[in-house]
mmCIF file of N, CA and C in Angstrom:
data_model
loop_
_atom_site.group_PDB
_atom_site.id
_atom_site.type_symbol
_atom_site.label_atom_id
_atom_site.label_comp_id
_atom_site.label_asym_id
_atom_site.label_seq_id
_atom_site.Cartn_x
_atom_site.Cartn_y
_atom_site.Cartn_z
ATOM 1 N N ASP A 213 7.190 8.376 32.207
ATOM 2 C CA ASP A 213 7.565 7.903 30.883
ATOM 3 C C ASP A 213 6.299 7.749 30.035
ATOM 4 N N LEU A 214 5.634 8.852 29.774
ATOM 5 C CA LEU A 214 4.351 8.836 29.082
ATOM 6 C C LEU A 214 4.445 8.241 27.680
ATOM 7 N N ALA A 215 5.546 8.464 26.993
ATOM 8 C CA ALA A 215 5.694 7.980 25.616
ATOM 9 C C ALA A 215 5.637 6.457 25.546
ATOM 10 N N LYS A 216 5.958 5.812 26.636
ATOM 11 C CA LYS A 216 5.932 4.344 26.659
ATOM 12 C C LYS A 216 4.499 3.806 26.693
ATOM 13 N N TYR A 217 3.563 4.592 27.210
ATOM 14 C CA TYR A 217 2.213 4.093 27.446
ATOM 15 C C TYR A 217 1.110 4.780 26.641
ATOM 16 N N LEU A 218 1.392 5.930 26.069
ATOM 17 C CA LEU A 218 0.356 6.684 25.368
ATOM 18 C C LEU A 218 0.697 6.844 23.889
ATOM 19 N N PRO A 219 -0.319 6.851 23.039
ATOM 20 C CA PRO A 219 -0.084 7.049 21.602
ATOM 21 C C PRO A 219 0.530 8.419 21.326
ATOM 22 N N LYS A 220 1.322 8.481 20.290
ATOM 23 C CA LYS A 220 1.980 9.722 19.897
ATOM 24 C C LYS A 220 0.962 10.844 19.667
ATOM 25 N N LYS A 221 -0.181 10.501 19.069
ATOM 26 C CA LYS A 221 -1.222 11.499 18.795
ATOM 27 C C LYS A 221 -1.672 12.181 20.083
ATOM 28 N N VAL A 222 -1.856 11.411 21.136
ATOM 29 C CA VAL A 222 -2.288 11.975 22.418
ATOM 30 C C VAL A 222 -1.197 12.875 22.982
ATOM 31 N N LEU A 223 0.045 12.412 22.888
ATOM 32 C CA LEU A 223 1.157 13.195 23.420
ATOM 33 C C LEU A 223 1.351 14.503 22.655
ATOM 34 N N ASP A 224 1.105 14.478 21.355
ATOM 35 C CA ASP A 224 1.271 15.685 20.543
ATOM 36 C C ASP A 224 0.181 16.713 20.823
ATOM 37 N N GLU A 225 -1.024 16.248 21.196
ATOM 38 C CA GLU A 225 -2.163 17.143 21.370
ATOM 39 C C GLU A 225 -2.303 17.689 22.788
ATOM 40 N N LYS A 226 -1.685 17.067 23.744
ATOM 41 C CA LYS A 226 -1.908 17.435 25.149
ATOM 42 C C LYS A 226 -0.669 18.102 25.757
ATOM 43 N N ASP A 227 -0.935 18.941 26.734
ATOM 44 C CA ASP A 227 0.131 19.507 27.538
ATOM 45 C C ASP A 227 0.634 18.396 28.466
ATOM 46 N N HIS A 228 1.925 18.088 28.389
ATOM 47 C CA HIS A 228 2.480 16.952 29.128
ATOM 48 C C HIS A 228 2.308 17.087 30.639
ATOM 49 N N GLU A 229 2.512 18.280 31.178
ATOM 50 C CA GLU A 229 2.376 18.459 32.623
ATOM 51 C C GLU A 229 0.926 18.258 33.068
ATOM 52 N N ALA A 230 -0.012 18.791 32.297
ATOM 53 C CA ALA A 230 -1.433 18.634 32.636
ATOM 54 C C ALA A 230 -1.832 17.170 32.519
ATOM 55 N N LEU A 231 -1.346 16.490 31.493
ATOM 56 C CA LEU A 231 -1.645 15.083 31.302
ATOM 57 C C LEU A 231 -1.085 14.243 32.445
ATOM 58 N N GLU A 232 0.141 14.536 32.838
ATOM 59 C CA GLU A 232 0.757 13.806 33.949
ATOM 60 C C GLU A 232 -0.023 14.039 35.239
ATOM 61 N N SER A 233 -0.466 15.265 35.452
ATOM 62 C CA SER A 233 -1.258 15.585 36.638
ATOM 63 C C SER A 233 -2.578 14.809 36.645
ATOM 64 N N GLN A 234 -3.249 14.747 35.489
ATOM 65 C CA GLN A 234 -4.503 13.994 35.390
ATOM 66 C C GLN A 234 -4.283 12.515 35.682
ATOM 67 N N LEU A 235 -3.201 11.970 35.137
ATOM 68 C CA LEU A 235 -2.913 10.547 35.351
ATOM 69 C C LEU A 235 -2.602 10.256 36.814
ATOM 70 N N LEU A 236 -1.845 11.124 37.458
ATOM 71 C CA LEU A 236 -1.513 10.907 38.871
ATOM 72 C C LEU A 236 -2.760 11.030 39.751
ATOM 73 N N THR A 237 -3.656 11.946 39.401
ATOM 74 C CA THR A 237 -4.917 12.091 40.144
ATOM 75 C C THR A 237 -5.756 10.828 39.998
ATOM 76 N N PHE A 238 -5.847 10.327 38.764
ATOM 77 C CA PHE A 238 -6.596 9.095 38.527
ATOM 78 C C PHE A 238 -5.936 7.918 39.253
ATOM 79 N N TYR A 239 -4.632 7.826 39.195
ATOM 80 C CA TYR A 239 -3.899 6.743 39.845
ATOM 81 C C TYR A 239 -4.123 6.754 41.362
ATOM 82 N N ALA A 240 -4.207 7.932 41.944
ATOM 83 C CA ALA A 240 -4.438 8.051 43.388
ATOM 84 C C ALA A 240 -5.791 7.461 43.777
ATOM 85 N N LYS A 241 -6.769 7.518 42.859
ATOM 86 C CA LYS A 241 -8.086 6.948 43.132
ATOM 87 C C LYS A 241 -8.050 5.425 43.222
ATOM 88 N N LEU A 242 -7.002 4.825 42.700
ATOM 89 C CA LEU A 242 -6.880 3.368 42.726
ATOM 90 C C LEU A 242 -6.288 2.850 44.032
ATOM 91 N N ASP A 243 -5.919 3.751 44.911
ATOM 92 C CA ASP A 243 -5.355 3.341 46.191
ATOM 93 C C ASP A 243 -6.353 2.454 46.934
ATOM 94 N N GLY A 244 -5.890 1.320 47.383
ATOM 95 C CA GLY A 244 -6.748 0.381 48.092
ATOM 96 C C GLY A 244 -7.267 -0.741 47.215
ATOM 97 N N TYR A 245 -7.174 -0.591 45.905
ATOM 98 C CA TYR A 245 -7.567 -1.665 44.991
ATOM 99 C C TYR A 245 -6.455 -2.704 44.924
ATOM 100 N N SER A 246 -6.828 -3.957 44.943
ATOM 101 C CA SER A 246 -5.835 -4.991 44.660
ATOM 102 C C SER A 246 -5.549 -4.953 43.161
ATOM 103 N N GLN A 247 -4.466 -5.577 42.738
ATOM 104 C CA GLN A 247 -4.131 -5.594 41.324
ATOM 105 C C GLN A 247 -5.261 -6.261 40.521
ATOM 106 N N ASN A 248 -5.813 -7.330 41.062
ATOM 107 C CA ASN A 248 -6.887 -8.042 40.374
ATOM 108 C C ASN A 248 -8.166 -7.192 40.301
ATOM 109 N N ALA A 249 -8.515 -6.516 41.373
ATOM 110 C CA ALA A 249 -9.705 -5.661 41.385
ATOM 111 C C ALA A 249 -9.550 -4.507 40.395
ATOM 112 N N ALA A 250 -8.352 -3.934 40.302
ATOM 113 C CA ALA A 250 -8.101 -2.855 39.342
ATOM 114 C C ALA A 250 -8.247 -3.366 37.908
ATOM 115 N N ARG A 251 -7.747 -4.542 37.638
ATOM 116 C CA ARG A 251 -7.874 -5.128 36.297
ATOM 117 C C ARG A 251 -9.344 -5.379 35.947
ATOM 118 N N LEU A 252 -10.100 -5.927 36.892
ATOM 119 C CA LEU A 252 -11.516 -6.185 36.642
ATOM 120 C C LEU A 252 -12.288 -4.889 36.420
ATOM 121 N N SER A 253 -11.939 -3.860 37.169
ATOM 122 C CA SER A 253 -12.578 -2.561 36.986
ATOM 123 C C SER A 253 -12.266 -2.010 35.599
ATOM 124 N N TYR A 254 -11.034 -2.166 35.159
ATOM 125 C CA TYR A 254 -10.644 -1.710 33.818
ATOM 126 C C TYR A 254 -11.410 -2.482 32.749
ATOM 127 N N LEU A 255 -11.542 -3.778 32.912
ATOM 128 C CA LEU A 255 -12.285 -4.581 31.934
ATOM 129 C C LEU A 255 -13.754 -4.173 31.885
ATOM 130 N N ASP A 256 -14.355 -3.892 33.026
ATOM 131 C CA ASP A 256 -15.735 -3.395 33.039
ATOM 132 C C ASP A 256 -15.842 -2.090 32.263
ATOM 133 N N TYR A 257 -14.849 -1.227 32.428
ATOM 134 C CA TYR A 257 -14.834 0.052 31.714
ATOM 135 C C TYR A 257 -14.738 -0.181 30.212
ATOM 136 N N VAL A 258 -13.840 -1.044 29.778
ATOM 137 C CA VAL A 258 -13.661 -1.320 28.350
ATOM 138 C C VAL A 258 -14.923 -1.945 27.762
ATOM 139 N N LYS A 259 -15.577 -2.818 28.495
ATOM 140 C CA LYS A 259 -16.804 -3.453 28.006
ATOM 141 C C LYS A 259 -17.925 -2.439 27.791
ATOM 142 N N SER A 260 -17.855 -1.294 28.417
ATOM 143 C CA SER A 260 -18.897 -0.277 28.252
ATOM 144 C C SER A 260 -18.740 0.506 26.945
ATOM 145 N N TRP A 261 -17.614 0.390 26.270
ATOM 146 C CA TRP A 261 -17.395 1.107 25.014
ATOM 147 C C TRP A 261 -18.326 0.574 23.935
ATOM 148 N N LYS A 262 -18.858 1.459 23.114
ATOM 149 C CA LYS A 262 -19.717 1.039 22.000
ATOM 150 C C LYS A 262 -18.988 0.092 21.058
ATOM 151 N N ILE A 263 -17.718 0.251 20.914
ATOM 152 C CA ILE A 263 -16.930 -0.483 19.927
ATOM 153 C C ILE A 263 -16.424 -1.826 20.480
ATOM 154 N N TYR A 264 -16.660 -2.090 21.758
ATOM 155 C CA TYR A 264 -16.134 -3.292 22.405
ATOM 156 C C TYR A 264 -16.583 -4.561 21.675
ATOM 157 N N GLY A 265 -15.657 -5.446 21.421
ATOM 158 C CA GLY A 265 -15.956 -6.746 20.838
ATOM 159 C C GLY A 265 -16.268 -6.713 19.354
ATOM 160 N N SER A 266 -15.974 -5.609 18.695
ATOM 161 C CA SER A 266 -16.337 -5.465 17.287
ATOM 162 C C SER A 266 -15.372 -6.191 16.353
ATOM 163 N N THR A 267 -15.946 -6.602 15.239
ATOM 164 C CA THR A 267 -15.175 -7.043 14.087
ATOM 165 C C THR A 267 -15.361 -5.958 13.043
ATOM 166 N N PHE A 268 -14.277 -5.589 12.368
ATOM 167 C CA PHE A 268 -14.286 -4.422 11.497
ATOM 168 C C PHE A 268 -14.231 -4.821 10.021
ATOM 169 N N PHE A 269 -15.051 -4.120 9.228
ATOM 170 C CA PHE A 269 -15.122 -4.365 7.791
ATOM 171 C C PHE A 269 -15.097 -3.024 7.058
ATOM 172 N N PHE A 270 -14.223 -2.898 6.068
ATOM 173 C CA PHE A 270 -14.233 -1.702 5.228
ATOM 174 C C PHE A 270 -15.381 -1.808 4.239
ATOM 175 N N ALA A 271 -16.037 -0.679 3.991
ATOM 176 C CA ALA A 271 -17.165 -0.655 3.058
ATOM 177 C C ALA A 271 -17.305 0.738 2.459
ATOM 178 N N GLU A 272 -18.006 0.792 1.336
ATOM 179 C CA GLU A 272 -18.320 2.068 0.694
ATOM 180 C C GLU A 272 -19.831 2.272 0.765
ATOM 181 N N PRO A 273 -20.277 3.305 1.477
ATOM 182 C CA PRO A 273 -21.715 3.564 1.533
ATOM 183 C C PRO A 273 -22.227 3.990 0.161
ATOM 184 N N LYS A 274 -23.392 3.521 -0.182
ATOM 185 C CA LYS A 274 -24.041 3.902 -1.438
ATOM 186 C C LYS A 274 -25.332 4.626 -1.106
ATOM 187 N N GLN A 275 -25.599 5.722 -1.789
ATOM 188 C CA GLN A 275 -26.819 6.500 -1.622
ATOM 189 C C GLN A 275 -26.965 7.072 -0.215
ATOM 190 N N HIS A 276 -25.864 7.417 0.418
ATOM 191 C CA HIS A 276 -25.939 7.999 1.761
ATOM 192 C C HIS A 276 -24.914 9.127 1.843
ATOM 193 N N ARG A 277 -25.374 10.345 1.727
ATOM 194 C CA ARG A 277 -24.479 11.504 1.649
ATOM 195 C C ARG A 277 -23.849 11.885 2.980
ATOM 196 N N ASP A 278 -24.400 11.412 4.088
ATOM 197 C CA ASP A 278 -23.886 11.795 5.395
ATOM 198 C C ASP A 278 -22.613 11.051 5.778
ATOM 199 N N PHE A 279 -22.280 10.007 5.050
ATOM 200 C CA PHE A 279 -21.105 9.208 5.364
ATOM 201 C C PHE A 279 -19.943 9.586 4.454
ATOM 202 N N PRO A 280 -18.712 9.383 4.917
ATOM 203 C CA PRO A 280 -17.574 9.575 4.022
ATOM 204 C C PRO A 280 -17.587 8.517 2.910
ATOM 205 N N ALA A 281 -16.718 8.672 1.917
ATOM 206 C CA ALA A 281 -16.690 7.756 0.772
ATOM 207 C C ALA A 281 -16.355 6.327 1.183
ATOM 208 N N GLU A 282 -15.570 6.187 2.232
ATOM 209 C CA GLU A 282 -15.249 4.857 2.759
ATOM 210 C C GLU A 282 -15.472 4.886 4.263
ATOM 211 N N VAL A 283 -16.061 3.821 4.790
ATOM 212 C CA VAL A 283 -16.321 3.715 6.230
ATOM 213 C C VAL A 283 -15.852 2.353 6.722
ATOM 214 N N VAL A 284 -15.842 2.228 8.012
ATOM 215 C CA VAL A 284 -15.623 0.940 8.653
ATOM 216 C C VAL A 284 -16.930 0.568 9.334
ATOM 217 N N LEU A 285 -17.426 -0.625 9.059
ATOM 218 C CA LEU A 285 -18.585 -1.137 9.780
ATOM 219 C C LEU A 285 -18.063 -1.993 10.916
ATOM 220 N N ALA A 286 -18.394 -1.615 12.120
ATOM 221 C CA ALA A 286 -17.982 -2.339 13.313
ATOM 222 C C ALA A 286 -19.186 -3.141 13.792
ATOM 223 N N ILE A 287 -19.100 -4.452 13.668
ATOM 224 C CA ILE A 287 -20.216 -5.325 14.036
ATOM 225 C C ILE A 287 -19.889 -5.987 15.363
ATOM 226 N N ASN A 288 -20.801 -5.848 16.326
ATOM 227 C CA ASN A 288 -20.598 -6.471 17.631
ATOM 228 C C ASN A 288 -21.931 -6.971 18.179
ATOM 229 N N ALA A 289 -21.956 -7.405 19.407
ATOM 230 C CA ALA A 289 -23.139 -8.021 20.003
ATOM 231 C C ALA A 289 -24.297 -7.041 20.200
ATOM 232 N N LYS A 290 -24.033 -5.744 20.149
ATOM 233 C CA LYS A 290 -25.087 -4.753 20.356
ATOM 234 C C LYS A 290 -25.683 -4.250 19.049
ATOM 235 N N GLY A 291 -24.870 -4.223 17.986
ATOM 236 C CA GLY A 291 -25.357 -3.693 16.723
ATOM 237 C C GLY A 291 -24.227 -3.431 15.746
ATOM 238 N N ILE A 292 -24.488 -2.504 14.848
ATOM 239 C CA ILE A 292 -23.537 -2.157 13.792
ATOM 240 C C ILE A 292 -23.251 -0.668 13.888
ATOM 241 N N LEU A 293 -21.978 -0.330 13.978
ATOM 242 C CA LEU A 293 -21.554 1.062 14.019
ATOM 243 C C LEU A 293 -20.936 1.441 12.682
ATOM 244 N N VAL A 294 -21.243 2.638 12.201
ATOM 245 C CA VAL A 294 -20.599 3.173 11.010
ATOM 246 C C VAL A 294 -19.527 4.144 11.513
ATOM 247 N N VAL A 295 -18.265 3.815 11.218
ATOM 248 C CA VAL A 295 -17.130 4.546 11.776
ATOM 249 C C VAL A 295 -16.310 5.172 10.653
ATOM 250 N N ASP A 296 -15.905 6.417 10.858
ATOM 251 C CA ASP A 296 -14.993 7.071 9.917
ATOM 252 C C ASP A 296 -13.605 6.480 10.124
ATOM 253 N N PRO A 297 -12.986 5.912 9.081
ATOM 254 C CA PRO A 297 -11.690 5.255 9.260
ATOM 255 C C PRO A 297 -10.544 6.217 9.575
ATOM 256 N N THR A 298 -10.714 7.495 9.282
ATOM 257 C CA THR A 298 -9.653 8.465 9.546
ATOM 258 C C THR A 298 -9.790 9.096 10.928
ATOM 259 N N SER A 299 -10.963 9.650 11.207
ATOM 260 C CA SER A 299 -11.171 10.352 12.486
ATOM 261 C C SER A 299 -11.614 9.420 13.608
ATOM 262 N N HIS A 300 -12.107 8.244 13.255
ATOM 263 C CA HIS A 300 -12.661 7.257 14.195
ATOM 264 C C HIS A 300 -13.964 7.721 14.835
ATOM 265 N N ASP A 301 -14.585 8.749 14.260
ATOM 266 C CA ASP A 301 -15.888 9.216 14.744
ATOM 267 C C ASP A 301 -16.962 8.198 14.376
ATOM 268 N N PHE A 302 -17.971 8.079 15.247
ATOM 269 C CA PHE A 302 -19.118 7.235 14.954
ATOM 270 C C PHE A 302 -20.124 8.079 14.174
ATOM 271 N N HIS A 303 -20.457 7.650 12.962
ATOM 272 C CA HIS A 303 -21.429 8.389 12.164
ATOM 273 C C HIS A 303 -22.856 7.939 12.446
ATOM 274 N N GLN A 304 -23.027 6.649 12.693
ATOM 275 C CA GLN A 304 -24.363 6.146 12.987
ATOM 276 C C GLN A 304 -24.233 4.808 13.703
ATOM 277 N N GLU A 305 -25.234 4.529 14.509
ATOM 278 C CA GLU A 305 -25.296 3.259 15.226
ATOM 279 C C GLU A 305 -26.628 2.598 14.907
ATOM 280 N N PHE A 306 -26.553 1.358 14.454
ATOM 281 C CA PHE A 306 -27.752 0.573 14.186
ATOM 282 C C PHE A 306 -27.831 -0.531 15.238
ATOM 283 N N LEU A 307 -28.692 -0.360 16.224
ATOM 284 C CA LEU A 307 -28.885 -1.394 17.233
ATOM 285 C C LEU A 307 -29.738 -2.499 16.635
ATOM 286 N N TYR A 308 -29.497 -3.740 17.044
ATOM 287 C CA TYR A 308 -30.277 -4.848 16.493
ATOM 288 C C TYR A 308 -31.763 -4.688 16.768
ATOM 289 N N SER A 309 -32.093 -4.060 17.875
ATOM 290 C CA SER A 309 -33.512 -3.841 18.193
ATOM 291 C C SER A 309 -34.179 -2.890 17.202
ATOM 292 N N ASN A 310 -33.377 -2.153 16.443
ATOM 293 C CA ASN A 310 -33.893 -1.193 15.479
ATOM 294 C C ASN A 310 -33.727 -1.665 14.034
ATOM 295 N N ILE A 311 -33.112 -2.826 13.843
ATOM 296 C CA ILE A 311 -32.920 -3.369 12.502
ATOM 297 C C ILE A 311 -34.039 -4.359 12.227
ATOM 298 N N VAL A 312 -34.807 -4.104 11.172
ATOM 299 C CA VAL A 312 -35.911 -4.978 10.800
ATOM 300 C C VAL A 312 -35.375 -6.198 10.051
ATOM 301 N N THR A 313 -34.484 -5.947 9.109
ATOM 302 C CA THR A 313 -33.864 -7.026 8.355
ATOM 303 C C THR A 313 -32.545 -6.532 7.777
ATOM 304 N N TRP A 314 -31.805 -7.441 7.224
ATOM 305 C CA TRP A 314 -30.532 -7.127 6.596
ATOM 306 C C TRP A 314 -30.317 -8.163 5.502
ATOM 307 N N GLY A 315 -29.385 -7.868 4.626
ATOM 308 C CA GLY A 315 -29.122 -8.813 3.550
ATOM 309 C C GLY A 315 -27.753 -8.575 2.955
ATOM 310 N N HIS A 316 -27.432 -9.418 1.998
ATOM 311 C CA HIS A 316 -26.112 -9.310 1.393
ATOM 312 C C HIS A 316 -26.117 -9.899 -0.014
ATOM 313 N N SER A 317 -25.109 -9.567 -0.748
ATOM 314 C CA SER A 317 -24.759 -10.220 -2.003
ATOM 315 C C SER A 317 -23.250 -10.400 -1.928
ATOM 316 N N PRO A 318 -22.651 -11.011 -2.924
ATOM 317 C CA PRO A 318 -21.187 -11.143 -2.871
ATOM 318 C C PRO A 318 -20.462 -9.794 -2.809
ATOM 319 N N ASN A 319 -21.126 -8.712 -3.241
ATOM 320 C CA ASN A 319 -20.470 -7.405 -3.289
ATOM 321 C C ASN A 319 -21.160 -6.321 -2.476
ATOM 322 N N SER A 320 -22.076 -6.716 -1.579
ATOM 323 C CA SER A 320 -22.777 -5.671 -0.830
ATOM 324 C C SER A 320 -23.338 -6.202 0.484
ATOM 325 N N PHE A 321 -23.745 -5.239 1.307
ATOM 326 C CA PHE A 321 -24.427 -5.525 2.565
ATOM 327 C C PHE A 321 -25.460 -4.423 2.743
ATOM 328 N N VAL A 322 -26.667 -4.779 3.167
ATOM 329 C CA VAL A 322 -27.735 -3.795 3.320
ATOM 330 C C VAL A 322 -28.403 -3.962 4.682
ATOM 331 N N ILE A 323 -28.790 -2.840 5.251
ATOM 332 C CA ILE A 323 -29.502 -2.805 6.532
ATOM 333 C C ILE A 323 -30.831 -2.104 6.289
ATOM 334 N N VAL A 324 -31.922 -2.654 6.823
ATOM 335 C CA VAL A 324 -33.231 -2.002 6.767
ATOM 336 C C VAL A 324 -33.659 -1.733 8.212
ATOM 337 N N THR A 325 -33.911 -0.473 8.518
ATOM 338 C CA THR A 325 -34.245 -0.087 9.890
ATOM 339 C C THR A 325 -35.755 -0.067 10.107
ATOM 340 N N ALA A 326 -36.145 0.092 11.348
ATOM 341 C CA ALA A 326 -37.566 0.098 11.717
ATOM 342 C C ALA A 326 -38.338 1.213 11.026
ATOM 343 N N ASN A 327 -37.698 2.311 10.704
ATOM 344 C CA ASN A 327 -38.394 3.390 9.998
ATOM 345 C C ASN A 327 -38.285 3.230 8.477
ATOM 346 N N GLN A 328 -37.992 1.994 8.031
ATOM 347 C CA GLN A 328 -37.949 1.618 6.613
ATOM 348 C C GLN A 328 -36.830 2.297 5.828
ATOM 349 N N THR A 329 -35.781 2.715 6.498
ATOM 350 C CA THR A 329 -34.621 3.269 5.826
ATOM 351 C C THR A 329 -33.701 2.120 5.415
ATOM 352 N N LYS A 330 -33.310 2.119 4.140
ATOM 353 C CA LYS A 330 -32.371 1.116 3.639
ATOM 354 C C LYS A 330 -31.010 1.780 3.485
ATOM 355 N N VAL A 331 -30.004 1.142 4.054
ATOM 356 C CA VAL A 331 -28.643 1.658 3.938
ATOM 357 C C VAL A 331 -27.803 0.586 3.261
ATOM 358 N N TYR A 332 -27.268 0.933 2.077
ATOM 359 C CA TYR A 332 -26.478 -0.003 1.277
ATOM 360 C C TYR A 332 -24.985 0.275 1.439
ATOM 361 N N PHE A 333 -24.213 -0.795 1.476
ATOM 362 C CA PHE A 333 -22.765 -0.683 1.533
ATOM 363 C C PHE A 333 -22.154 -1.613 0.489
ATOM 364 N N LYS A 334 -21.206 -1.104 -0.266
ATOM 365 C CA LYS A 334 -20.459 -1.935 -1.201
ATOM 366 C C LYS A 334 -19.291 -2.538 -0.431
ATOM 367 N N THR A 335 -19.197 -3.871 -0.452
ATOM 368 C CA THR A 335 -18.137 -4.577 0.249
ATOM 369 C C THR A 335 -18.029 -5.994 -0.291
ATOM 370 N N ASP A 336 -16.830 -6.511 -0.324
ATOM 371 C CA ASP A 336 -16.616 -7.902 -0.733
ATOM 372 C C ASP A 336 -16.887 -8.871 0.412
ATOM 373 N N GLN A 337 -17.192 -8.338 1.588
ATOM 374 C CA GLN A 337 -17.361 -9.183 2.769
ATOM 375 C C GLN A 337 -18.818 -9.271 3.228
ATOM 376 N N GLY A 338 -19.745 -9.002 2.316
ATOM 377 C CA GLY A 338 -21.164 -9.081 2.644
ATOM 378 C C GLY A 338 -21.591 -10.414 3.231
ATOM 379 N N PRO A 339 -21.175 -11.551 2.632
ATOM 380 C CA PRO A 339 -21.572 -12.841 3.212
ATOM 381 C C PRO A 339 -21.071 -13.043 4.642
ATOM 382 N N GLU A 340 -19.841 -12.650 4.912
ATOM 383 C CA GLU A 340 -19.293 -12.797 6.273
ATOM 384 C C GLU A 340 -20.035 -11.898 7.256
ATOM 385 N N MET A 341 -20.340 -10.685 6.827
ATOM 386 C CA MET A 341 -21.071 -9.759 7.685
ATOM 387 C C MET A 341 -22.472 -10.293 7.972
ATOM 388 N N ASN A 342 -23.116 -10.853 6.966
ATOM 389 C CA ASN A 342 -24.449 -11.421 7.119
ATOM 390 C C ASN A 342 -24.456 -12.532 8.164
ATOM 391 N N VAL A 343 -23.495 -13.437 8.089
ATOM 392 C CA VAL A 343 -23.406 -14.540 9.050
ATOM 393 C C VAL A 343 -23.203 -13.995 10.460
ATOM 394 N N MET A 344 -22.339 -13.011 10.584
ATOM 395 C CA MET A 344 -22.046 -12.456 11.903
ATOM 396 C C MET A 344 -23.286 -11.794 12.505
ATOM 397 N N VAL A 345 -23.992 -10.974 11.716
ATOM 398 C CA VAL A 345 -25.196 -10.300 12.221
ATOM 399 C C VAL A 345 -26.251 -11.341 12.579
ATOM 400 N N ARG A 346 -26.463 -12.326 11.714
ATOM 401 C CA ARG A 346 -27.459 -13.368 11.989
ATOM 402 C C ARG A 346 -27.133 -14.093 13.298
ATOM 403 N N THR A 347 -25.877 -14.399 13.515
ATOM 404 C CA THR A 347 -25.466 -15.103 14.734
ATOM 405 C C THR A 347 -25.752 -14.261 15.977
ATOM 406 N N TYR A 348 -25.427 -12.978 15.917
ATOM 407 C CA TYR A 348 -25.708 -12.107 17.062
ATOM 408 C C TYR A 348 -27.209 -11.982 17.315
ATOM 409 N N VAL A 349 -27.995 -11.796 16.252
ATOM 410 C CA VAL A 349 -29.445 -11.648 16.409
ATOM 411 C C VAL A 349 -30.059 -12.926 16.976
ATOM 412 N N GLU A 350 -29.638 -14.079 16.472
ATOM 413 C CA GLU A 350 -30.158 -15.348 17.006
ATOM 414 C C GLU A 350 -29.786 -15.526 18.474
ATOM 415 N N ALA A 351 -28.579 -15.145 18.835
ATOM 416 C CA ALA A 351 -28.169 -15.242 20.244
ATOM 417 C C ALA A 351 -29.000 -14.316 21.126
ATOM 418 N N LEU A 352 -29.297 -13.128 20.630
ATOM 419 C CA LEU A 352 -30.136 -12.198 21.385
ATOM 420 C C LEU A 352 -31.555 -12.736 21.548
ATOM 421 N N GLU A 353 -32.085 -13.339 20.475
ATOM 422 C CA GLU A 353 -33.436 -13.917 20.542
ATOM 423 C C GLU A 353 -33.478 -15.064 21.544
ATOM 424 N N GLN A 354 -32.466 -15.913 21.563
ATOM 425 C CA GLN A 354 -32.426 -17.025 22.531
ATOM 426 C C GLN A 354 -32.307 -16.508 23.949
ATOM 427 N N HIS A 355 -31.563 -15.449 24.131
ATOM 428 C CA HIS A 355 -31.358 -14.881 25.461
ATOM 429 C C HIS A 355 -32.636 -14.265 26.005
ATOM 430 N N GLN A 356 -33.490 -13.759 25.107
ATOM 431 C CA GLN A 356 -34.742 -13.112 25.526
ATOM 432 C C GLN A 356 -35.829 -14.133 25.894
ATOM 433 N N THR A 357 -35.699 -15.350 25.405
ATOM 434 C CA THR A 357 -36.736 -16.355 25.724
ATOM 435 C C THR A 357 -36.386 -17.149 26.938
#
């Protein structure tokens, strides 16, 4: 019953028999795992995703031709991802270790990278994004000491 567990997009793009075969092969690898061990393994896998734990903000990049007209900024404990809201592709990743400073106004958010590149975003959520980034950076600094 693949339709119960998989998004329609996946079902439309994949050959159902091949997909079912892949799932059964993967499921066979779980033989011997307790239910709890399988869940913990799945959580470890999800935590490895770049997007894990992100809070999402819509923004319009300014002065950056490589990005679409509207993006999603995904802010998490590792950094800031620039995501295409339609394709969900990652356009750029700004790790906190590579961000020199950042700032905001009521209508914008800006990132300055180690190579002195400034990336501006128009957004009404600049203050919230600023607080979130500052909190993550401070937590990382405390963890390093």
